[in-house]
Coordinates of C-alpha atoms in Angstrom, one line a residue:
Chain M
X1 CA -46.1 20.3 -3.8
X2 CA -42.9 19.1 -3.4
X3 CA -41.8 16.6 -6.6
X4 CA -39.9 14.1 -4.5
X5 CA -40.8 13.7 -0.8
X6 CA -39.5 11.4 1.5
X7 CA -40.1 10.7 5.0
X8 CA -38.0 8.2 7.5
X9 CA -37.4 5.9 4.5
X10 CA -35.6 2.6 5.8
X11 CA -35.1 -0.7 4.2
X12 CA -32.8 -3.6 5.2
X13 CA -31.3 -6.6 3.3
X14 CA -30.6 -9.5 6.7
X15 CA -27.6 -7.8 8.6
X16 CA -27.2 -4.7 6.6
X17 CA -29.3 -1.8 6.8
X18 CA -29.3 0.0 3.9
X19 CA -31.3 3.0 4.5
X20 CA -31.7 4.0 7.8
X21 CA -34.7 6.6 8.5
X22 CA -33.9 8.9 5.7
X23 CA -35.8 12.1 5.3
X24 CA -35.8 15.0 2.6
X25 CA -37.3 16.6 -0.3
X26 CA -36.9 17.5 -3.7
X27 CA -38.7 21.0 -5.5
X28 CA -39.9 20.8 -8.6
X29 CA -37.3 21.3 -11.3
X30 CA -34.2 20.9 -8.7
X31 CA -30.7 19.4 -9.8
X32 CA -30.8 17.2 -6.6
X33 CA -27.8 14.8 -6.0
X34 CA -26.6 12.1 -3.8
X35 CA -23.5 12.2 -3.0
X36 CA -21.7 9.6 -1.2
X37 CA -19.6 6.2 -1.6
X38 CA -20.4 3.0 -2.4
X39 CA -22.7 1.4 0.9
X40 CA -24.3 4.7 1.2
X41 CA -27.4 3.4 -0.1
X42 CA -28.3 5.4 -3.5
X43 CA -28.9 2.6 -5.4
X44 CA -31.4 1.3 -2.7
X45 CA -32.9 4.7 -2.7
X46 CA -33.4 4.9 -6.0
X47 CA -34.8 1.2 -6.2
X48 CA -37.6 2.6 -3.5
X49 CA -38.5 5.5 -5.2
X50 CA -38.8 3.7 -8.6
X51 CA -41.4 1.5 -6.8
X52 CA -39.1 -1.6 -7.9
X53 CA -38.7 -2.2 -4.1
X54 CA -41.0 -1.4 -1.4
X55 CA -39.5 -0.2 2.3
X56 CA -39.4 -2.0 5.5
X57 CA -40.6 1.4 7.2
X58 CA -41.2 5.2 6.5
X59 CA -43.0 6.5 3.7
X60 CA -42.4 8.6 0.4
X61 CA -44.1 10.7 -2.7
X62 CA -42.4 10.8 -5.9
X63 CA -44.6 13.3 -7.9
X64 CA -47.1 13.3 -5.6
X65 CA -48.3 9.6 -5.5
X66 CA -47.2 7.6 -2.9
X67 CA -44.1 4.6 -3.5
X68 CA -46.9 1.6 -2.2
X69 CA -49.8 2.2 -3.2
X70 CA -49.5 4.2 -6.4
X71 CA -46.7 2.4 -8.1
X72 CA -48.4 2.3 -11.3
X73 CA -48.5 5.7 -11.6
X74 CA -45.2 6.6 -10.3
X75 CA -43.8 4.2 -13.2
X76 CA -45.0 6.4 -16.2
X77 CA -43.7 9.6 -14.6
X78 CA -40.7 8.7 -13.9
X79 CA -37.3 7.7 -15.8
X80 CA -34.9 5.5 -14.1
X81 CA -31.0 4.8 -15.4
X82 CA -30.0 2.6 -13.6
X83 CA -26.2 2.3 -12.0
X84 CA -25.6 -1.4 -14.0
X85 CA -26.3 -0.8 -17.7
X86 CA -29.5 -2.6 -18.6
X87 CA -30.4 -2.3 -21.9
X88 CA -30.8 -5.3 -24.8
X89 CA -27.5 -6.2 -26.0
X90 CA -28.6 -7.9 -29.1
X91 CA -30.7 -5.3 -29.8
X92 CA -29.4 -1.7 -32.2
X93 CA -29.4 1.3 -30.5
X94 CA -32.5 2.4 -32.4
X95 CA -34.2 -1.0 -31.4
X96 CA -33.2 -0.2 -27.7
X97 CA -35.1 3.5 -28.3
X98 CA -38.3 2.1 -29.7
X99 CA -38.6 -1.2 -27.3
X100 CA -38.7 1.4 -24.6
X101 CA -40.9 3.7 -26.4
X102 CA -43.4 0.7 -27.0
X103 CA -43.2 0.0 -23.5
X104 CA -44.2 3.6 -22.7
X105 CA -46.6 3.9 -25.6
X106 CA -45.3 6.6 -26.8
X107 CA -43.8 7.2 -30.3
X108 CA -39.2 8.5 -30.4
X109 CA -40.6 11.0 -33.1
X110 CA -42.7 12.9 -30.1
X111 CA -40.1 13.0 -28.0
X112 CA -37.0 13.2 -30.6
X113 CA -36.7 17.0 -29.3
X114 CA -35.9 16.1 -25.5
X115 CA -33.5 13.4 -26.3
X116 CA -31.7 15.3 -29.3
X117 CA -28.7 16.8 -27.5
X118 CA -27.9 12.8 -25.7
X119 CA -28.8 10.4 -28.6
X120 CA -27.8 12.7 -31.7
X121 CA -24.1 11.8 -30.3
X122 CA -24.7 7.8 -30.7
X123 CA -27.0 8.3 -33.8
X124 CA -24.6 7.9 -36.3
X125 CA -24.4 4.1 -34.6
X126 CA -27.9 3.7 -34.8
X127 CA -27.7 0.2 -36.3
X128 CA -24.7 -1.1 -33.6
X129 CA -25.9 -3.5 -31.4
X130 CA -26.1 -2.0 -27.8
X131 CA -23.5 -4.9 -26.8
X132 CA -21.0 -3.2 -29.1
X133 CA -20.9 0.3 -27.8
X134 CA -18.6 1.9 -25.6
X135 CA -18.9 2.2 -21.9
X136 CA -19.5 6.3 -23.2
X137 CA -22.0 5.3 -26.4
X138 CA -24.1 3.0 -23.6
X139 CA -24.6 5.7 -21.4
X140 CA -26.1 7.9 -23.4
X141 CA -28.1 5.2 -25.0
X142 CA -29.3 4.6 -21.0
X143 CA -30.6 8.0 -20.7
X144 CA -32.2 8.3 -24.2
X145 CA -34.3 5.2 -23.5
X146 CA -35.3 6.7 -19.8
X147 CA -36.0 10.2 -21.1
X148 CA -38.1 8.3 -24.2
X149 CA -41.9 9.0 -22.4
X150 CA -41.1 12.7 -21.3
X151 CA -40.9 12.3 -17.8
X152 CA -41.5 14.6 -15.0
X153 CA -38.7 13.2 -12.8
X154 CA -35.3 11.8 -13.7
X155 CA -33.9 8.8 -11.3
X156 CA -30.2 8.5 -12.4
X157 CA -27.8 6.2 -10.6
X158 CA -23.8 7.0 -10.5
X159 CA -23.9 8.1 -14.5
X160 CA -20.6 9.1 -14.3
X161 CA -19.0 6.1 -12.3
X162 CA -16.2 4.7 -14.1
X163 CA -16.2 7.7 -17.0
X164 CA -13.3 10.0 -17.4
X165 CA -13.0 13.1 -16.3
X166 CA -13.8 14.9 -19.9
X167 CA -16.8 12.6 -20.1
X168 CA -17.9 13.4 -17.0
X169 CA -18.2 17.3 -17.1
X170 CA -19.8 16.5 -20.8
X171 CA -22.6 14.5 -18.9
X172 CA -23.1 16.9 -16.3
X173 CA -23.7 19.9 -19.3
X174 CA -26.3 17.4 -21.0
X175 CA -28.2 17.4 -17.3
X176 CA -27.7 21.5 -17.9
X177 CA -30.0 21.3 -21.1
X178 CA -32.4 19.0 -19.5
X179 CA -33.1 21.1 -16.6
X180 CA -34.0 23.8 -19.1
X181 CA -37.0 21.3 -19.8
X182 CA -38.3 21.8 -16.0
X183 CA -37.4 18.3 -15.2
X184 CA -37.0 16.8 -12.0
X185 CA -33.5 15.2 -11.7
X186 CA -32.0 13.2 -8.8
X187 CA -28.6 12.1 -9.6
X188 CA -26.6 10.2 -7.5
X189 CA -22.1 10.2 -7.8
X190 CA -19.4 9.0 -5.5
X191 CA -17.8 12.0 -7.2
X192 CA -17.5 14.8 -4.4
X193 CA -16.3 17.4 -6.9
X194 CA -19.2 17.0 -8.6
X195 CA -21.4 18.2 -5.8
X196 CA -21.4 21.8 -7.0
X197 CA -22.8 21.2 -10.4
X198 CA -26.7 20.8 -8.4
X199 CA -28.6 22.7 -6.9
X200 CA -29.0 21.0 -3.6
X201 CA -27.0 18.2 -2.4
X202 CA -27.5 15.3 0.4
X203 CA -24.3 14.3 2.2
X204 CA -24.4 10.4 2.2
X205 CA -22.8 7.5 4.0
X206 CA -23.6 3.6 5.5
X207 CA -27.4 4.2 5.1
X208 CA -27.9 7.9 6.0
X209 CA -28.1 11.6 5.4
X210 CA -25.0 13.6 6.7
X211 CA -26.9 16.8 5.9
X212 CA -28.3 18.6 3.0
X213 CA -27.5 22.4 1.7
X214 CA -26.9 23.6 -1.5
X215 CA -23.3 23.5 -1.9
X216 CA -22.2 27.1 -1.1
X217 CA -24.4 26.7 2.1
X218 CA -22.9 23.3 3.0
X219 CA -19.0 24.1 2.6
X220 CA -19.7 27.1 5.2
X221 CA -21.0 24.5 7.6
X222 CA -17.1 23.3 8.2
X223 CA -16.0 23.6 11.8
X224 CA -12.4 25.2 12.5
X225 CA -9.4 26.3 10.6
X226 CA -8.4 24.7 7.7
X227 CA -5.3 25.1 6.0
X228 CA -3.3 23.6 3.7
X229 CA 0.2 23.0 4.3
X230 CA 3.1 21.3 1.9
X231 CA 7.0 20.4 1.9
X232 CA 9.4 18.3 0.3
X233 CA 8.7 15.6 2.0
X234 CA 5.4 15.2 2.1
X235 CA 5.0 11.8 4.2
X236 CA 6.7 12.9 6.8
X237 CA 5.0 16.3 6.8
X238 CA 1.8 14.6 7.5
X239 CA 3.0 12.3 10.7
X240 CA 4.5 15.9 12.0
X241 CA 1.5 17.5 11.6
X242 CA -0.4 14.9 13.5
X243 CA 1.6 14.9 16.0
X244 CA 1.0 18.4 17.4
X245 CA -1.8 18.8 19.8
X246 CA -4.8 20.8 18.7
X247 CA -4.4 19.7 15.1
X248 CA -8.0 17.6 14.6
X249 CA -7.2 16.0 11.4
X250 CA -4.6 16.2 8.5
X251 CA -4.9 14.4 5.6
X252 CA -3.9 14.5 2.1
X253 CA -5.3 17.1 -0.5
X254 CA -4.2 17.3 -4.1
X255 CA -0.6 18.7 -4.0
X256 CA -1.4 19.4 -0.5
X257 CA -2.1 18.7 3.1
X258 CA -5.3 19.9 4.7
X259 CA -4.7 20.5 7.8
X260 CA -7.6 21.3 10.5
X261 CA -7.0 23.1 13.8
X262 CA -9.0 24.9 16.2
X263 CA -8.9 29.1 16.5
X264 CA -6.4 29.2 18.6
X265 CA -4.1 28.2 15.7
X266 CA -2.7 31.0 13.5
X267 CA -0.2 29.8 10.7
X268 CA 2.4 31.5 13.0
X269 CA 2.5 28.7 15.5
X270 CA 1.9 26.4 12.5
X271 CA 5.1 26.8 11.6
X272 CA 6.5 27.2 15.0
X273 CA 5.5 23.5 16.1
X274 CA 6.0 21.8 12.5
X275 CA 9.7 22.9 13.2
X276 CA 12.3 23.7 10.5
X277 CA 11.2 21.4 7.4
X278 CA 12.7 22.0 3.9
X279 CA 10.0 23.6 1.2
X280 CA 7.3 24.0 4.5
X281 CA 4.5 26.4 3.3
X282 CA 1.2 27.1 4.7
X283 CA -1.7 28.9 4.1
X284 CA -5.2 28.8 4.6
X285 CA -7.6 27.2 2.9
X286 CA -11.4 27.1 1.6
X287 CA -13.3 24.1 2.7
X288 CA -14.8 21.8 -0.2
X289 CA -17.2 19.2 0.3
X290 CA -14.7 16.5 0.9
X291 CA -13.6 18.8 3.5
X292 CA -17.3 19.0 4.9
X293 CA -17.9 15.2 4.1
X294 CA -14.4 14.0 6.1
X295 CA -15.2 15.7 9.4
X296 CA -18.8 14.4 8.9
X297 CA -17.7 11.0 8.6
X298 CA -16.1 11.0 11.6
X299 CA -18.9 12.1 14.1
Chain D
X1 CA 18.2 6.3 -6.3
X2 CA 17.4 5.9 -10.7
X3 CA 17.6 2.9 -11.1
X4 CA 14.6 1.9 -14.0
X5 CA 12.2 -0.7 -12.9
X6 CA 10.0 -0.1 -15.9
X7 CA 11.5 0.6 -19.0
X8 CA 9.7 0.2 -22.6
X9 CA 10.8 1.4 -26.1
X10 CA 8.7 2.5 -28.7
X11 CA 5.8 0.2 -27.6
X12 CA 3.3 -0.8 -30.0
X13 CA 0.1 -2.7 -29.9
X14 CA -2.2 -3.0 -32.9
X15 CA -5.6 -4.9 -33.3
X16 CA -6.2 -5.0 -37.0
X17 CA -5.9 -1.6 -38.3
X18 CA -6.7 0.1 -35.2
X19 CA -3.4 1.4 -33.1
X20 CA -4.1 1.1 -29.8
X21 CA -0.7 1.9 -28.1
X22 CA 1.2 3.9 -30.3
X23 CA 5.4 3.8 -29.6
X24 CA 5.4 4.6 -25.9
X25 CA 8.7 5.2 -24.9
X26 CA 9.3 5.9 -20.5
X27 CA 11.0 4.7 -18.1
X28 CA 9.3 4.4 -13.9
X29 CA 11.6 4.6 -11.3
X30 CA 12.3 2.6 -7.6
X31 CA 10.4 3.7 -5.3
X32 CA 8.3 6.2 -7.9
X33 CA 4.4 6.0 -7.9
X34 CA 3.7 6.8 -11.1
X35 CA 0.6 8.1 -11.7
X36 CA -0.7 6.4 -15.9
X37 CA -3.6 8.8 -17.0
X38 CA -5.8 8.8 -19.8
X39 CA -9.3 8.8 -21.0
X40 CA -11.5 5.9 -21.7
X41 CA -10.0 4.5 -24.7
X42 CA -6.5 6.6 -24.9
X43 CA -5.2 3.2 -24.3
X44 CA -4.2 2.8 -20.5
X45 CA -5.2 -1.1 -20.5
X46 CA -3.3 -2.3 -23.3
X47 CA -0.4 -0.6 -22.5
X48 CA -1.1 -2.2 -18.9
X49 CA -1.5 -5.7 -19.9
X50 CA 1.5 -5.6 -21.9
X51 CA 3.7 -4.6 -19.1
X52 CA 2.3 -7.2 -16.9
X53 CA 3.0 -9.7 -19.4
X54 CA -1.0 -10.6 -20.9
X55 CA -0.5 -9.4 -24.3
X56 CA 2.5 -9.3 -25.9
X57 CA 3.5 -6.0 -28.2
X58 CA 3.0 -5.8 -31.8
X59 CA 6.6 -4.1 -31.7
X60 CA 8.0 -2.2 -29.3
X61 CA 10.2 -3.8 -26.2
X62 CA 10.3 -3.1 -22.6
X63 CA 11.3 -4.8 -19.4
X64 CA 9.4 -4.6 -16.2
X65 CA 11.5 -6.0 -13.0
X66 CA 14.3 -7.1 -14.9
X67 CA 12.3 -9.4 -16.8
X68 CA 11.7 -8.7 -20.9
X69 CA 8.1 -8.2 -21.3
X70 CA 8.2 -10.3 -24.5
X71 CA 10.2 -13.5 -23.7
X72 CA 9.8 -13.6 -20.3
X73 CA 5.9 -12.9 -19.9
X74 CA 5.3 -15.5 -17.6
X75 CA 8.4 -14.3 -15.3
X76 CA 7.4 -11.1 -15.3
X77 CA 4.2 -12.3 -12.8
X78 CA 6.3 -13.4 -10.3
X79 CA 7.7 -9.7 -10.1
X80 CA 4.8 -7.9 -9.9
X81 CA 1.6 -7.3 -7.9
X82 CA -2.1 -6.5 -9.1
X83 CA -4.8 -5.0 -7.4
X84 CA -7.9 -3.3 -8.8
X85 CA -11.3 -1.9 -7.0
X86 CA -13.1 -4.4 -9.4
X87 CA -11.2 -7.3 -8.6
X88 CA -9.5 -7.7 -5.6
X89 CA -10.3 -10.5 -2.9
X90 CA -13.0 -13.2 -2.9
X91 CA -15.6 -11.7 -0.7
X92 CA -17.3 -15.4 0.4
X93 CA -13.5 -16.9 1.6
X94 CA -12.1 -15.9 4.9
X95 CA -9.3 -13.6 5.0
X96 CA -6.9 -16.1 6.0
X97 CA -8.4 -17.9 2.6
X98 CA -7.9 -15.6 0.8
X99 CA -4.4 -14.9 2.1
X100 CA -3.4 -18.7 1.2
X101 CA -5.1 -18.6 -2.2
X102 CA -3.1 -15.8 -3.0
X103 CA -0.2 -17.2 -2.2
X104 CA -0.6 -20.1 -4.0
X105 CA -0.8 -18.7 -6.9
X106 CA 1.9 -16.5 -6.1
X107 CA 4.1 -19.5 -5.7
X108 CA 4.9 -19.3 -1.9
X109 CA 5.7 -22.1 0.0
X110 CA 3.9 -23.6 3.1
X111 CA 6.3 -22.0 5.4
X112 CA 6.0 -19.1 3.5
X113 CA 2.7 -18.4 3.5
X114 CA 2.2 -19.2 7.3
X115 CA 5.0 -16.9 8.1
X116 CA 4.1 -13.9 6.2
X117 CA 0.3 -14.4 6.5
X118 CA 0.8 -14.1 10.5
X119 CA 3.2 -11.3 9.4
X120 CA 0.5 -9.6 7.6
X121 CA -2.6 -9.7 10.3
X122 CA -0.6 -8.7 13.1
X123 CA 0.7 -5.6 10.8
X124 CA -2.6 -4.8 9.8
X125 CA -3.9 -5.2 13.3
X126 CA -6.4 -8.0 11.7
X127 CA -5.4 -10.9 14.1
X128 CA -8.8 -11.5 15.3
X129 CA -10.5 -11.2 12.1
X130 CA -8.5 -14.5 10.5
X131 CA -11.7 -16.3 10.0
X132 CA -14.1 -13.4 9.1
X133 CA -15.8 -13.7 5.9
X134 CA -13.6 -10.6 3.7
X135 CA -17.5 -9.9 2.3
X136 CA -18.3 -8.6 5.9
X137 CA -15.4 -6.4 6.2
X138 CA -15.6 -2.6 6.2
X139 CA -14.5 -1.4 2.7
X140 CA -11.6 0.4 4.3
X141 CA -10.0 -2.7 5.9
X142 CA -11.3 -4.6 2.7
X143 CA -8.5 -2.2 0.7
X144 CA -5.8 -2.6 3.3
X145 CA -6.1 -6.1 2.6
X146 CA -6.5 -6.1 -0.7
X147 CA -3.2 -4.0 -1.2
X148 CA -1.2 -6.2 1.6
X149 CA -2.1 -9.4 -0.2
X150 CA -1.0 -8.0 -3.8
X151 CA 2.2 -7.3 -1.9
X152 CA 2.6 -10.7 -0.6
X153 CA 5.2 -12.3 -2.5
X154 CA 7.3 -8.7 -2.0
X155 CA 7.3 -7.5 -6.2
X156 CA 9.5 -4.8 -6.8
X157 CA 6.3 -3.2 -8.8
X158 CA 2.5 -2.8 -7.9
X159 CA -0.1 -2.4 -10.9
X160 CA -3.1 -0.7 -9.2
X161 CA -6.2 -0.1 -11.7
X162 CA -8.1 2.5 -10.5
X163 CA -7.9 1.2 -6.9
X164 CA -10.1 3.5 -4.9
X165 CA -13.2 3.9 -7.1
X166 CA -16.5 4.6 -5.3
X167 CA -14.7 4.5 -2.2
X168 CA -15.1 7.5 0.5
X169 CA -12.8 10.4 0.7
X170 CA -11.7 9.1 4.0
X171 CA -10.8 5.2 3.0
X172 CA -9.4 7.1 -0.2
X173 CA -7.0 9.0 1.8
X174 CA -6.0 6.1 3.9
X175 CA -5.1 3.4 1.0
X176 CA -3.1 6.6 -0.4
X177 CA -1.4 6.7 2.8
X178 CA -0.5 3.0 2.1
X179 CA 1.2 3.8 -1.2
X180 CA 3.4 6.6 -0.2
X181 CA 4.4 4.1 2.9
X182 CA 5.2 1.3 0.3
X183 CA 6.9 3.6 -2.3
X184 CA 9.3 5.1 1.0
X185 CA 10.2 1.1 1.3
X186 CA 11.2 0.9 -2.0
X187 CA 8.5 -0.7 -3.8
X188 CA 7.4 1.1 -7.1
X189 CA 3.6 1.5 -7.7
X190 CA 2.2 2.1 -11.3
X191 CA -1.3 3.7 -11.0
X192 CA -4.2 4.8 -12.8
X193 CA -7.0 6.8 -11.4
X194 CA -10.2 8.7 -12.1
X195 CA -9.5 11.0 -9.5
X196 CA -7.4 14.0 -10.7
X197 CA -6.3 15.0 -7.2
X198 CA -4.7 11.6 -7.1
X199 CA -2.8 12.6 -9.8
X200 CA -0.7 14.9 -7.4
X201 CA 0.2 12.8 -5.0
X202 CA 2.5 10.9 -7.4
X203 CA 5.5 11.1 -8.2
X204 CA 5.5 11.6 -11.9
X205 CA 2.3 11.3 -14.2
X206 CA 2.3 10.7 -17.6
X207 CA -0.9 11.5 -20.0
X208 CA -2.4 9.3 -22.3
X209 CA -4.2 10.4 -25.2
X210 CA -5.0 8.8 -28.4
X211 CA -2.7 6.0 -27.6
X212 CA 0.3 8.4 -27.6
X213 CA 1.5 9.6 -24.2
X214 CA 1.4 13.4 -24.6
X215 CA 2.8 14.3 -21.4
X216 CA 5.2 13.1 -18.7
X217 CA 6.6 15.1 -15.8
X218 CA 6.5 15.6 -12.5
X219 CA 3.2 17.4 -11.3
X220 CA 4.6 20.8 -10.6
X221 CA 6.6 20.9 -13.5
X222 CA 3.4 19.8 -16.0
X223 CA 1.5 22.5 -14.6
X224 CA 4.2 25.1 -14.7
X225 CA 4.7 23.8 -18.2
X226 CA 1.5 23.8 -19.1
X227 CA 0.3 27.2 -17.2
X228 CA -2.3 25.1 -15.5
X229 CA -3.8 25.2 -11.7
X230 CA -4.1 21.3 -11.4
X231 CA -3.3 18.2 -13.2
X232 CA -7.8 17.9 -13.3
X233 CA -7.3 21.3 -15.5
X234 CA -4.1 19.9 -17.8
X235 CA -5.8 16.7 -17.9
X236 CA -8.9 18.0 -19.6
X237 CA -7.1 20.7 -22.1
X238 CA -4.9 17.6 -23.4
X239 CA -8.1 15.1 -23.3
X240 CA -10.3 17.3 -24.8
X241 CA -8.0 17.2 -28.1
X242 CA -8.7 13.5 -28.0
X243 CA -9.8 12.3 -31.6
X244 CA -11.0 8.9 -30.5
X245 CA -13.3 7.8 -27.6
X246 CA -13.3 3.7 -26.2

């Protein structure tokens, strides 16, 4: 049995439609994640499949109970961190911990071992009300309280949105540790570098599923030559390059250019049509997921 | 070509006994976009809000656009532009509300504002879309806006707070497209970013880490420097030293 399954899943809010007939599934024990911008609709997903909103049309299992009619028992399987932080300001951290563990009757002693490696880090602020922590401290406080009741399946919603990038590769280790537990995680980021730290990914955007691959797989999917190309002047590199028939796209990469053409480009003619330009160098280049997610986009 | 548009000495902000900004000394550029990085808490928004002249130093000096950032705080606004992914238009106005409210408190007169306002739509290709609620625009147009209307009132310096966060590698690519334009005109952007491949298109970055700036250079030469692949590698091996978080 598939831990998350979800078939045709749509929901609309008036005009916009959030989700639009989205399908896939998650195994047991996956690092699954969600990758696309804001408007993709993650956070509507996630609302769905936490059973605090029910779809217009289409149908889905989390843990093998169905989002309508067995919301109750979805609710004690599953932990949920939401995207907007949502815990009791005015309460301490430790207050935070055992609210939710009340909720859950469950007791943070039975469960102290799975949360150790997250809320060790804020425990030394045990007695700081949640309103007083850092964006960092809250975060980890958030997943301590949805990880309180041991569940099977982890809902968490852009973690790493607005966290640094030092932060960010810390959370993404702590999801390492939990995995080790054989828990379920869905993770959604707008972070496309992120994408390889899962197992599987789903491409999103406005409502839908791209495609979904592991990340290896999906980066092999990209269509054409890519290369990436640089000069001094890297403006007016990029309105050459677009200029030249046969090039599909060219956009900017890092200290680069990627540059996308069909087979019948070699570097060779590259060079010959970008013309003499001061510092030109090109090469070829390994798609990412950006890569993979741009040329999506624009089908 | 180096003439300094920001230039701040030894700048210092405490709160209590906690340093926040510790004497930054650097100068940005015309026409540089400069690319401010640090971790949550190494003290990016301080330093920010004292250049644009909403908190003033606890020592330290600077000028920003000709203006001193301690006795002229309130001139300094008239220099500069703002724009941040968090704050940026008023989603239930129009856009040409917006564009007049903007204005306004810019400090552009009526003739002004109707000249560059028709100025602005027919650049961005937006003339139909005068009366569109900005909350119904695609994100991507929503930034293109966003930018053109912090660039209004022409300041010789833009202040963009991590402008493209949760946006798509795509609209990303495009609003960068609209910085290197601006920056060929003349106008020098000051950015910040969660996005380390941002980090290269700029001109010269600078790295923030426990209030200190720890690094400054262009990003070939940091990397060369600092034996590193990418400014996301440099970034972490100075921010990993960090000794404070937020």
């Amino acid at each position: 049995m598939e831990a998350i399954e979800v078939k045709g899943l749509s929901k609309r809010f008036g005009a916009v439609q959030a989700l639009d007939a989205v399908t896939f599934s998650v195994h047991p024990g996956e690092l699954f994640g969600l990758i696309g911008p804001d408007g993709a609709g993650k956070t509507t997903l996630f609302r769905l499949l936490a059973t605090l909103l029910s779809p217009d049309s289409g149908e889905a299992r989390v843990g093998g109970c169905d989002i309508v009619r067995d919301y109750r028992a979805i609710r004690s399987r599953v932990g949920y961190m939401p995207g907007r932080f949502s815990l009791y300001g005015d309460l301490t951290v430790e207050e935070n911990l055992r609210f939710f563990a009340a909720l859950f009757g469950v007791e943070v002693e039975a469960s102290y071992d799975l949360i150790a490696p997250v809320y060790r880090q804020i425990e030394p602020f045990r007695r700081r009300r949640a309103a007083k922590l850092s964006g960092g401290m809250k975060q980890k406080l958030a997943l301590s309280c949805a990880l309180i009741h041991r569940p099977e399946i982890l809902f968490l919603d852009e973690p790493t949105t607005g966290v640094d990038a030092v932060s960010r590769s810390e959370f993404w280790e702590m999801l390492d540790s939990l995995r080790q537990h054989g828990m379920t995680i869905l993770v959604s980021t707008p972070y496309m570098d992120e994408a390889s730290r899962c197992d599987r990914i789903a491409l999103c955007n406005e409502g839908r599923v791209l495609g979904i691959d592991t990340p290896e797989a999906l980066v092999r999917r990209f269509e054409g030559r890519l290369y990436a190309i640089r000069a001094d002047a890297m403006f007016a590199l990029l309105a050459a390059a677009r200029r030249i028939e046969g090039v599909e796209a060219c956009y900017p990469f890092g200290e680069t250019h990627h540059l996308v053409a069909g087979a019948d480009f070699d570097m060779r003619r590259l060079a010959r049509e970008l013309g003499p330009m001061p510092g030109l160098h090109i090469e070829p280049a390994e798609a990412t997921i950006e890569d993979v997610f741009i040329q999506w986009m624009k089908r | 070509m180096n003439e300094a548009v920001i230039s701040v000495h030894e700048l210092t902000k405490r709160f209590g006994d906690f340093t926040a900004v510790d004497r930054i000394s650097f100068e940005v550029f015309r026409g540089e976009i400069f690319g401010f990085l640090g971790a949550n808490g190494a003290g990016k928004t301080t330093a920010m809000r004292m250049l644009c002249g909403l908190s003033r130093p606890t020592s330290g000096c600077g000028r920003v656009a000709g203006c001193d950032i301690v006795r002229q705080s309130e001139e300094i606004k008239r220099h500069i532009g703002y724009m941040s992914q968090r704050f940026s238009l008023y989603d239930d106005l129009t856009v040409r509300e917006n564009i007049r409210l903007f204005a306004g408190i810019y400090g552009l007169s009526r003739r002004e504002t109707g000249t560059r306002s028709d100025d602005l739509l027919r650049r961005l290709d937006f003339a139909s879309e005068g009366n569109t609620l900005v909350g119904a625009l695609p994100l991507g147009w929503k930034q293109k806006l966003a930018f053109s209307i912090a660039t209004l009132h022409r300041p010789e310096v833009v202040f963009l707070d991590e402008p493209t966060g949760g946006v798509d590698p795509l609209t990303r690519r495009q609003f960068w497209e609209m910085i290197y334009e601006a920056a060929a005109g003349g106008t020098t952007l000051f950015v910040t970013t969660h996005y380390m491949d941002e980090a290269e298109y700029c001109s010269r970055v600078s790295i923030m880490v426990d209030g200190r700036i720890r690094a400054l250079d262009t990003p070939a030469h940091l990397k060369q420097q600092y034996a590193t692949r990418s400014i996301d590698e440099l970034f972490r091996l100075l921010a990993r030293g960090a000794q404070r978080s937020e």
